[in-house]
């Protein structure tokens, strides 16, 4: 009986949080989906496809696997990750998205493309969708030239900086469990 009460309370919190986190409910598809009640996380495996409209930020995330905490407003993805928003596409090995900070951290084989103009490859990147600026780090390739840091403004379709020498920040994707 106690487990049933905990389950009901957890479901209530999720429904309340969803009204606060998304302007619209995301469309979620995957080969396997379930909710891990003990961790408060949706687990998606195989052909993950999530479409969101979060207060005007319309995006689509595809990956081999993902875990989403609606209450904490965070998403972890891994394997053949693609993040699409309007005319931009991020491809990478792993991504971590935080709605509260409006950022997406992407790691490993980062491939960025603005369908209208620029293509940038790097080791890591951080995209801030509030100010529409992306910082690329590591071995960054732009127009056949290598840099350690490139900053790009998506709205203005403008390279803000190109640095051959740069103190590259360590980008860490935290564990889903906070460890």
mmCIF file of N, CA and C in Angstrom, residues 57-62 82-86 88-90 115:
data_model
loop_
_atom_site.group_PDB
_atom_site.id
_atom_site.type_symbol
_atom_site.label_atom_id
_atom_site.label_comp_id
_atom_site.label_asym_id
_atom_site.label_seq_id
_atom_site.Cartn_x
_atom_site.Cartn_y
_atom_site.Cartn_z
ATOM 1 N N UNK A 57 10.833 27.423 -28.347
ATOM 2 C CA UNK A 57 12.027 26.723 -28.825
ATOM 3 C C UNK A 57 11.567 25.371 -29.361
ATOM 4 N N UNK A 58 11.475 25.276 -30.669
ATOM 5 C CA UNK A 58 11.023 24.048 -31.314
ATOM 6 C C UNK A 58 12.247 23.276 -31.754
ATOM 7 N N UNK A 59 12.343 22.039 -31.278
ATOM 8 C CA UNK A 59 13.522 21.239 -31.574
ATOM 9 C C UNK A 59 13.138 19.775 -31.760
ATOM 10 N N UNK A 60 14.034 19.062 -32.401
ATOM 11 C CA UNK A 60 13.871 17.619 -32.583
ATOM 12 C C UNK A 60 15.187 16.963 -32.204
ATOM 13 N N UNK A 61 15.095 15.930 -31.388
ATOM 14 C CA UNK A 61 16.277 15.202 -30.937
ATOM 15 C C UNK A 61 16.128 13.754 -31.363
ATOM 16 N N UNK A 62 17.147 13.251 -32.051
ATOM 17 C CA UNK A 62 17.183 11.841 -32.430
ATOM 18 C C UNK A 62 18.451 11.248 -31.835
ATOM 19 N N UNK A 82 21.428 13.586 -32.976
ATOM 20 C CA UNK A 82 21.170 14.722 -33.859
ATOM 21 C C UNK A 82 20.187 15.640 -33.169
ATOM 22 N N UNK A 83 20.575 16.903 -33.060
ATOM 23 C CA UNK A 83 19.716 17.946 -32.501
ATOM 24 C C UNK A 83 19.387 18.893 -33.649
ATOM 25 N N UNK A 84 18.116 19.073 -33.942
ATOM 26 C CA UNK A 84 17.713 19.944 -35.035
ATOM 27 C C UNK A 84 16.840 21.073 -34.498
ATOM 28 N N UNK A 85 17.130 22.279 -34.961
ATOM 29 C CA UNK A 85 16.339 23.460 -34.583
ATOM 30 C C UNK A 85 16.363 24.410 -35.769
ATOM 31 N N UNK A 86 15.202 24.647 -36.337
ATOM 32 C CA UNK A 86 15.067 25.517 -37.505
ATOM 33 C C UNK A 86 16.066 25.110 -38.583
ATOM 34 N N UNK A 88 19.364 24.708 -38.257
ATOM 35 C CA UNK A 88 20.632 24.168 -37.765
ATOM 36 C C UNK A 88 20.502 22.701 -37.392
ATOM 37 N N UNK A 89 21.623 22.004 -37.533
ATOM 38 C CA UNK A 89 21.698 20.594 -37.154
ATOM 39 C C UNK A 89 23.008 20.382 -36.399
ATOM 40 N N UNK A 90 22.918 19.777 -35.202
ATOM 41 C CA UNK A 90 24.085 19.327 -34.449
ATOM 42 C C UNK A 90 24.114 17.813 -34.543
ATOM 43 N N UNK A 115 22.011 25.151 -42.451
ATOM 44 C CA UNK A 115 21.632 24.739 -43.806
ATOM 45 C C UNK A 115 21.859 25.839 -44.838
#
